mmCIF file of C-alpha atoms in Angstrom:
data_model
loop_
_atom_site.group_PDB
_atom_site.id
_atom_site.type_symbol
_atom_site.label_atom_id
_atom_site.label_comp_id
_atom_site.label_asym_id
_atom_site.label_seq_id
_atom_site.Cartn_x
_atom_site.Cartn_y
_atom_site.Cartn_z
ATOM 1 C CA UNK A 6 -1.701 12.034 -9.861
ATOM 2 C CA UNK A 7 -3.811 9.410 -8.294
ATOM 3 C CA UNK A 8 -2.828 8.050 -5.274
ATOM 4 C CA UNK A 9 -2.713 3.542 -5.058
ATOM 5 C CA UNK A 10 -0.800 2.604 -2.064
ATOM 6 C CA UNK A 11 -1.102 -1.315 -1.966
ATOM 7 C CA UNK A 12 -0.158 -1.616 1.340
ATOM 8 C CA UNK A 13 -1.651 -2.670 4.477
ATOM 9 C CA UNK A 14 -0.690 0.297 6.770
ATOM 10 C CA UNK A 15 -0.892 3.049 4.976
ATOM 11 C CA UNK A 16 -2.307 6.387 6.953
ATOM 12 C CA UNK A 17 -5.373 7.284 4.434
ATOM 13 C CA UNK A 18 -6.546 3.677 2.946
ATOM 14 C CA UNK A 19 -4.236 0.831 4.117
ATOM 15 C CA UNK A 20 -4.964 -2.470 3.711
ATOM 16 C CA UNK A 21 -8.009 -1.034 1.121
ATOM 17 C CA UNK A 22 -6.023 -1.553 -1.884
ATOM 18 C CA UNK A 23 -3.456 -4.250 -1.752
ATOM 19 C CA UNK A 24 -5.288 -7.299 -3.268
ATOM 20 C CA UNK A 25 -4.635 -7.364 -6.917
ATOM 21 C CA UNK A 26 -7.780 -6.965 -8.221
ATOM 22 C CA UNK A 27 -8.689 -4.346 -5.728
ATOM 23 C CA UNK A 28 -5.592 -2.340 -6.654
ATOM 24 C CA UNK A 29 -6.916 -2.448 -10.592
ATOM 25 C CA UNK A 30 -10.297 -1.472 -10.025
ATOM 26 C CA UNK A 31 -9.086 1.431 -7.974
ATOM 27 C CA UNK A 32 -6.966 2.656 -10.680
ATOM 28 C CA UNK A 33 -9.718 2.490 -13.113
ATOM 29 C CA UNK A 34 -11.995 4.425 -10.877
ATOM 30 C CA UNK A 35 -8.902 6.925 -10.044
ATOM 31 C CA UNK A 36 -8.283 7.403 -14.435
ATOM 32 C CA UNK A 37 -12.431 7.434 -14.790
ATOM 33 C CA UNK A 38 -12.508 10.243 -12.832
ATOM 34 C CA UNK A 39 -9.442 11.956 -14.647
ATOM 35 C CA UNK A 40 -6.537 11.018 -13.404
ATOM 36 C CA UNK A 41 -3.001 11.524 -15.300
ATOM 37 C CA UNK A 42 -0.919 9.613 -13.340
ATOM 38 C CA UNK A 43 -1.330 6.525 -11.341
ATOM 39 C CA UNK A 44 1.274 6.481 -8.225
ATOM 40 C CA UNK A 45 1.581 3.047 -6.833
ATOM 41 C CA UNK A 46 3.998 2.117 -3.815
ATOM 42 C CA UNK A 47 4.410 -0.645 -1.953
ATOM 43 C CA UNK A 48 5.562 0.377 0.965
ATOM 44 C CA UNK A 49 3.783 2.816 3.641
ATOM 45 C CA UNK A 50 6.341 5.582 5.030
ATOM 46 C CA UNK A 51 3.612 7.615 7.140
ATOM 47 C CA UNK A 52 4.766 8.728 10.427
ATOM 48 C CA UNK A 53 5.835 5.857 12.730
ATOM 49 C CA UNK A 54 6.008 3.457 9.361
ATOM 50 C CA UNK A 55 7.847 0.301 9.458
ATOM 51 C CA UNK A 56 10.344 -0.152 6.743
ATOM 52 C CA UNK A 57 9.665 -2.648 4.351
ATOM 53 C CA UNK A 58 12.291 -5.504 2.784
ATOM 54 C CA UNK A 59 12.340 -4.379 -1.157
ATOM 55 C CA UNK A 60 11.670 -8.000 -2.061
ATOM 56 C CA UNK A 61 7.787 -7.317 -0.509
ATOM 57 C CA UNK A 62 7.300 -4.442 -1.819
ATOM 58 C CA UNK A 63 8.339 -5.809 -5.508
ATOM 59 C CA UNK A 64 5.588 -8.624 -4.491
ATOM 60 C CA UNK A 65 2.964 -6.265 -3.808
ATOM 61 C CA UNK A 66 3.108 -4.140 -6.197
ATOM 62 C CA UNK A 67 4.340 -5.782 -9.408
ATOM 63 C CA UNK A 68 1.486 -7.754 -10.932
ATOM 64 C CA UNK A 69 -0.505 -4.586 -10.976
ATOM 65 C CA UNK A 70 1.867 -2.098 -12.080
ATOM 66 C CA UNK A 71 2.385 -4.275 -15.572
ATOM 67 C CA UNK A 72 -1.186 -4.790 -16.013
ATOM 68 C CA UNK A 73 -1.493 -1.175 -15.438
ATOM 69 C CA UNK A 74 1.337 -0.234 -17.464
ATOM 70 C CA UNK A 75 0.194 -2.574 -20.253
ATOM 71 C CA UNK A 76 -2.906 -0.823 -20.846
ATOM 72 C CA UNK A 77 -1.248 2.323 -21.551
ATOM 73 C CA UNK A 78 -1.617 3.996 -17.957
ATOM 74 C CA UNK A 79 1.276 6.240 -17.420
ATOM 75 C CA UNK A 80 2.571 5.186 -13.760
ATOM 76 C CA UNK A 81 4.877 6.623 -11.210
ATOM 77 C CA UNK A 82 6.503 4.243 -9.082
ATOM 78 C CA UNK A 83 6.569 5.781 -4.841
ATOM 79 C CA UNK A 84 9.782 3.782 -3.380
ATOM 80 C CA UNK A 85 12.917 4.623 -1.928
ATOM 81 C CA UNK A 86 14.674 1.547 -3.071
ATOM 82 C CA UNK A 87 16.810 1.112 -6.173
ATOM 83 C CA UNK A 88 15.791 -2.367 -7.010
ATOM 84 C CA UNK A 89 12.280 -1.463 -6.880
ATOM 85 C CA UNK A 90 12.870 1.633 -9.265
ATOM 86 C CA UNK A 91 15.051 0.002 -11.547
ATOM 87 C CA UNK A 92 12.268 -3.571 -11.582
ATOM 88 C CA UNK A 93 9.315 -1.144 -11.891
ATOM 89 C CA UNK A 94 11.173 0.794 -14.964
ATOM 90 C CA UNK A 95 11.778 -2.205 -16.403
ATOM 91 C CA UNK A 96 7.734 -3.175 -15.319
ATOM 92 C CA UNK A 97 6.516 0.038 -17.272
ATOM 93 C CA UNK A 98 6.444 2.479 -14.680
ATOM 94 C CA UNK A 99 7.442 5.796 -16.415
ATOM 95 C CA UNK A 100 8.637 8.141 -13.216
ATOM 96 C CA UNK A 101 10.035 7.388 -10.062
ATOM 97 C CA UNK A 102 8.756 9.606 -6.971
ATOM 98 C CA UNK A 103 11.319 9.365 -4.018
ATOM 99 C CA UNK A 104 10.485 10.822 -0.841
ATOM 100 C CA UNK A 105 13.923 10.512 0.311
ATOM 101 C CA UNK A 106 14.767 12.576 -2.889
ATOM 102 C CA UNK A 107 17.006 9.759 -3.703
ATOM 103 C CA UNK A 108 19.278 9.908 -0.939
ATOM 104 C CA UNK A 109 17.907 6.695 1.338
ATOM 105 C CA UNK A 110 19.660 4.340 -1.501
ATOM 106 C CA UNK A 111 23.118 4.805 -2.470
ATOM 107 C CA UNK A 112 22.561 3.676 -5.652
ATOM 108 C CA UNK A 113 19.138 4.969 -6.228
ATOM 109 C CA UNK A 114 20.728 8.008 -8.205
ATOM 110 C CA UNK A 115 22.815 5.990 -11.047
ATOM 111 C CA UNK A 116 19.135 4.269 -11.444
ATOM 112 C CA UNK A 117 17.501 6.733 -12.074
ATOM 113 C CA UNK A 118 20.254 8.445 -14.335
ATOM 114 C CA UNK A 119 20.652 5.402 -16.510
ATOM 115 C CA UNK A 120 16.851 4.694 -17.430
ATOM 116 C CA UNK A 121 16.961 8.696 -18.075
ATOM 117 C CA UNK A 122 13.150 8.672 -16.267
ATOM 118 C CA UNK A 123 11.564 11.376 -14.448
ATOM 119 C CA UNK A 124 11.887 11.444 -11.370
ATOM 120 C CA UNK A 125 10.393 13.735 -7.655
ATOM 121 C CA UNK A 126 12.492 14.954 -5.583
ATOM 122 C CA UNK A 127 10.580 15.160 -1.968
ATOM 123 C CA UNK A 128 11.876 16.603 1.200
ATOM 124 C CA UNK A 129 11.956 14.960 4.223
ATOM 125 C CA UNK A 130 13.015 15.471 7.454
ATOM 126 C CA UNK A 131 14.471 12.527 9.328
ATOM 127 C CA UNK A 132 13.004 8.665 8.666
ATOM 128 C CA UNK A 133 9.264 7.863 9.057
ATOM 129 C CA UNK A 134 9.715 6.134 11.875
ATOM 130 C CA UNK A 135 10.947 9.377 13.512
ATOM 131 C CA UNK A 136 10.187 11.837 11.276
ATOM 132 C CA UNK A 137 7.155 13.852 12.840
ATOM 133 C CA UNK A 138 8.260 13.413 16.771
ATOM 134 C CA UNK A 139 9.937 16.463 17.079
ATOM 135 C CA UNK A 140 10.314 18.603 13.651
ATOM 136 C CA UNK A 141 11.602 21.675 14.327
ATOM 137 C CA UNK A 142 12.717 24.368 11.873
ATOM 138 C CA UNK A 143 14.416 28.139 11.964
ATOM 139 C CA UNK A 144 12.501 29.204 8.791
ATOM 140 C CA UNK A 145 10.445 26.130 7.641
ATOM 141 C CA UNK A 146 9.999 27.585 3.961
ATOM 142 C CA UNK A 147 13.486 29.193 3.596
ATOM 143 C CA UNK A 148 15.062 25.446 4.751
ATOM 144 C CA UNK A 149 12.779 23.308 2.714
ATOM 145 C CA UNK A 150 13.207 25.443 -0.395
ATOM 146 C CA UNK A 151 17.298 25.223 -0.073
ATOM 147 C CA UNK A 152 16.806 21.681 0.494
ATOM 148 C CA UNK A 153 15.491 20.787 -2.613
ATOM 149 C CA UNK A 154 17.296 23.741 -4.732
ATOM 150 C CA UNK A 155 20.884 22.450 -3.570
ATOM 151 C CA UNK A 156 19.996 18.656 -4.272
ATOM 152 C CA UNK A 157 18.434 19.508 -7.701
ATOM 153 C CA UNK A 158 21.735 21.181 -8.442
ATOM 154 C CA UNK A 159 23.636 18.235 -6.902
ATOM 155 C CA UNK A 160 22.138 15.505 -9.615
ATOM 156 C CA UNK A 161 22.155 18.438 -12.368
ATOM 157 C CA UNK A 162 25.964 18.358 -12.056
ATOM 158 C CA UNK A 163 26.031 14.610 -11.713
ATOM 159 C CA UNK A 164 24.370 13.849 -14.840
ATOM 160 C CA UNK A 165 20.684 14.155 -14.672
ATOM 161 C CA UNK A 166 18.581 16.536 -17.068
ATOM 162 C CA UNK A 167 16.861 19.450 -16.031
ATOM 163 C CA UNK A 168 13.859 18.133 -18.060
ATOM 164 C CA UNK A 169 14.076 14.818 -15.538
ATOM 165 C CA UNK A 170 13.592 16.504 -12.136
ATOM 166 C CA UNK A 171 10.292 18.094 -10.082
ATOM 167 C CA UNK A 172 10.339 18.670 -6.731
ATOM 168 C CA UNK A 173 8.042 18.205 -3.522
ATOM 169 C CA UNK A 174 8.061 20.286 -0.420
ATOM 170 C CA UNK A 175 7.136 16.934 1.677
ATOM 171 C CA UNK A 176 3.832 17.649 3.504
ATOM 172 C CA UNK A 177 3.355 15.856 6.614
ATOM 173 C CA UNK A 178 7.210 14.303 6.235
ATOM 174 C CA UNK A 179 8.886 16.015 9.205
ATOM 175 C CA UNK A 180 6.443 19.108 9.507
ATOM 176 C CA UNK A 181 3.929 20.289 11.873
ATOM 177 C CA UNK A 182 0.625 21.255 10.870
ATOM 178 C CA UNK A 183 1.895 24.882 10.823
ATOM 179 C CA UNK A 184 5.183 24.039 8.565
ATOM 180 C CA UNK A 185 2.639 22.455 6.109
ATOM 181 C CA UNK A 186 0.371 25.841 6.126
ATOM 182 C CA UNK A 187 3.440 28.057 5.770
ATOM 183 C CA UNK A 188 4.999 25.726 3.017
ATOM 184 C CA UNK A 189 1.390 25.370 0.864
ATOM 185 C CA UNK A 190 1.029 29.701 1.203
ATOM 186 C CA UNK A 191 4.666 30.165 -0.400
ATOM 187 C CA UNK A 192 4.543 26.904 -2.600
ATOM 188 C CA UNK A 193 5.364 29.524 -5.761
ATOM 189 C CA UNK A 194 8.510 30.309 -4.325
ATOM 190 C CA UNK A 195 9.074 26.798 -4.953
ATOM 191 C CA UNK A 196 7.917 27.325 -8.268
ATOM 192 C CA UNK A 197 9.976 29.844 -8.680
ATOM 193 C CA UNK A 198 13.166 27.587 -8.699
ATOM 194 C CA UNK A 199 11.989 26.694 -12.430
ATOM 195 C CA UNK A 200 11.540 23.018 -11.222
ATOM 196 C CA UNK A 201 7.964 21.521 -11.816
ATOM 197 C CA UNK A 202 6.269 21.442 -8.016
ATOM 198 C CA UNK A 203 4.583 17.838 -7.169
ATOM 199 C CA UNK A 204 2.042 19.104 -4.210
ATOM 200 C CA UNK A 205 0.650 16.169 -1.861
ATOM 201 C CA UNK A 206 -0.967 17.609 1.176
ATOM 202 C CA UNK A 207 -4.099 15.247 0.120
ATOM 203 C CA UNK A 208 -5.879 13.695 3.547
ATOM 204 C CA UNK A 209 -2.794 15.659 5.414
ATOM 205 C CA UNK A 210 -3.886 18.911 6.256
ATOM 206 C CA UNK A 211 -6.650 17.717 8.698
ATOM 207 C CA UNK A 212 -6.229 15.411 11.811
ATOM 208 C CA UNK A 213 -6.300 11.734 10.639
ATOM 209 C CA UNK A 214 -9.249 11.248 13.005
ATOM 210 C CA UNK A 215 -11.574 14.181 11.574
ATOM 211 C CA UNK A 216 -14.614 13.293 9.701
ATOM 212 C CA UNK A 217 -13.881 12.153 6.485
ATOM 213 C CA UNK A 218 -15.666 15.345 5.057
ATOM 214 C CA UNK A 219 -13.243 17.685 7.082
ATOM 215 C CA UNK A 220 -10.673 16.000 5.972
ATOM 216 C CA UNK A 221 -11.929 16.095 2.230
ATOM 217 C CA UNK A 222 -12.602 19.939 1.986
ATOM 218 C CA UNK A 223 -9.065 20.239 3.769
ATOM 219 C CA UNK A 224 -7.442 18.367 0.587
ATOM 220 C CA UNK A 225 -9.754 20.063 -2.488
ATOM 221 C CA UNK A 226 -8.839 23.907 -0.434
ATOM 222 C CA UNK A 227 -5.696 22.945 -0.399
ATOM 223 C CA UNK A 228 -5.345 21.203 -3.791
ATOM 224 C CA UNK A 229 -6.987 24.282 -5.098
ATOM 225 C CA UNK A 230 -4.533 26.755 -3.398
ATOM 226 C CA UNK A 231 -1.349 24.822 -4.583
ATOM 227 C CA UNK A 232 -2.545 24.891 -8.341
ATOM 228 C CA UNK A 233 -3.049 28.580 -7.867
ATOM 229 C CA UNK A 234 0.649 28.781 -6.257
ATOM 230 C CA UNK A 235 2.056 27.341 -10.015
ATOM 231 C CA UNK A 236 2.243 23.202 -8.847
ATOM 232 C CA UNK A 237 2.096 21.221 -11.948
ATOM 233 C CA UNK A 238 1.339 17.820 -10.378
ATOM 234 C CA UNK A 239 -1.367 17.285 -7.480
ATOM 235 C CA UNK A 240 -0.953 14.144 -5.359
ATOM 236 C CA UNK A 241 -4.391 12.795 -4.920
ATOM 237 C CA UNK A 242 -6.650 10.595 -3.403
ATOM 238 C CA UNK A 243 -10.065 12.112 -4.226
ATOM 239 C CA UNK A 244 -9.810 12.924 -8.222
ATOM 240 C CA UNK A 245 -13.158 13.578 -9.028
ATOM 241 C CA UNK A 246 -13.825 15.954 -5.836
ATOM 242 C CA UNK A 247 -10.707 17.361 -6.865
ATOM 243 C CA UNK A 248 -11.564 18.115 -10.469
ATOM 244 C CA UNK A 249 -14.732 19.526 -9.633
ATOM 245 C CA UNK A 250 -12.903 22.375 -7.030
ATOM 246 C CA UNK A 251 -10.441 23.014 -9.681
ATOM 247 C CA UNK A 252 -12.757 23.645 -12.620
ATOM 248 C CA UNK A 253 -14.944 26.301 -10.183
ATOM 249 C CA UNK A 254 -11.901 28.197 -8.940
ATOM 250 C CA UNK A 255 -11.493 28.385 -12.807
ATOM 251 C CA UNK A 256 -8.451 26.129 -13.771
ATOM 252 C CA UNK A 257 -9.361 24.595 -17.527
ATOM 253 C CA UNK A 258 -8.440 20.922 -17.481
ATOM 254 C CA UNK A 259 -8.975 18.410 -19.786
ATOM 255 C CA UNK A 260 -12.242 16.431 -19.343
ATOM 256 C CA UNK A 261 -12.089 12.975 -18.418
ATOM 257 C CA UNK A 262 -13.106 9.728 -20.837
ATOM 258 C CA UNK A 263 -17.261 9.157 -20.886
ATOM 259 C CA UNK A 264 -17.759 12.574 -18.619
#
């Protein structure tokens, strides 16, 4: 899963993005390089965030998500809003990825459950504006885990498909650099809840100000280590970096168009 955030403030590449023909090149470059998915949100919710008014994030993020959608990229839509889920369905986005886990919306579960898409579950502690001031857990793995099993179960007996749900432990959403280290080293007991595991520690398990190669090996070790702990979906900024760890620590993938 490729990462296009067409915002301005975004921790990892605000502001890079968010012009329209920007955004499209990216994409290319992110499916070039072998990227499945294209995730594209509109609004930033790193630490501190501000929230955004639905009605700008539809702005920013609709002319490229049909363009996108039109030639044939599958695209996952990264809001917490139902009238941007239900407007980005309608746009062509095929899965919704929610890191509120669709609880910031009241009505962000009945749109997901009537367009019967996909959708991620992520856990988060708090709001991004105060998410990461103070996280504190008993058993950060143990709580995170429960989390996600008992809201799974929640929208299972509410109407939604097994075959519709993944979940996503929420690095850097509420957690510590030590919660995120104790949640990537028991990500298969995540696994383990027969849910497909979205993993996006990309760019979050180094300090935002390290060197951007730090903060590069941090993401491919770590992109590498959640594979090997059973997640089906990887979160990422640097695909082709990415790729490259994967194939040597000996995952087969499929090889991207032209390489």
């Amino acid at each position: 899963m490729g990462v296009l955030n067409l915002t301005p403030d975004s921790f990892s590449d605000g502001g890079r993005f968010d012009a329209p023909d920007a955004a499209l090149a990216h994409a290319a470059r992110l499916t070039a390089e072998g990227a499945d998915i294209i995730d594209i949100g509109g609004e930033s919710t790193r630490p501190g965030a501000t929230p955004v008014a639905p009605e700008a994030e539809l702005e920013r993020i609709i002319p490229a998500l049909r363009r996108l959608a039109a030639d044939g990229r599958c695209v996952s839509i990264d809001t917490r809003n139902a009238s941007v889920m239900r407007a980005a369905l309608e746009s062509g986005a095929a899965i919704v990825n929610d890191v509120s886990a669709l609880t910031h919306d009241p009505e962000s579960f009945e749109a997901v459950r009537r367009s019967g898409a996909p959708v991620i579950l992520m856990h988060m502690k708090g709001e991004p504006g105060t998410m990461n001031d103070d996280p504190r857990y008993d058993d950060v793995v143990s709580e995170v885990f429960d989390s996600l099993a008992e809201q799974a179960e929640r929208f299972l007996a509410a109407g939604l498909l097994k075959s519709q749900i993944a979940v996503d432990p929420g690095f850097g959403f509420g957690k510590t650099h030590r919660h995120n280290l104790a949640l990537l080293h028991n990500l298969d007991r995540l696994a383990g809840l027969g849910f497909p595991v979205c993993a996006g520690a990309s760019r979050k398990l180094a300090a935002p100000t390290a060197a951007a190669g730090v903060r590069l090996a941090a993401s491919t070790a770590a992109a590498v280590l959640a594979a090997q702990k059973g997640a089906a979906i990887l979160r990422i900024h640097d695909i082709a970096e990415t790729r490259v760890a994967l194939r040597i620590a000996g995952f087969a993938m499929p090889r991207p168009r032209g390489d």
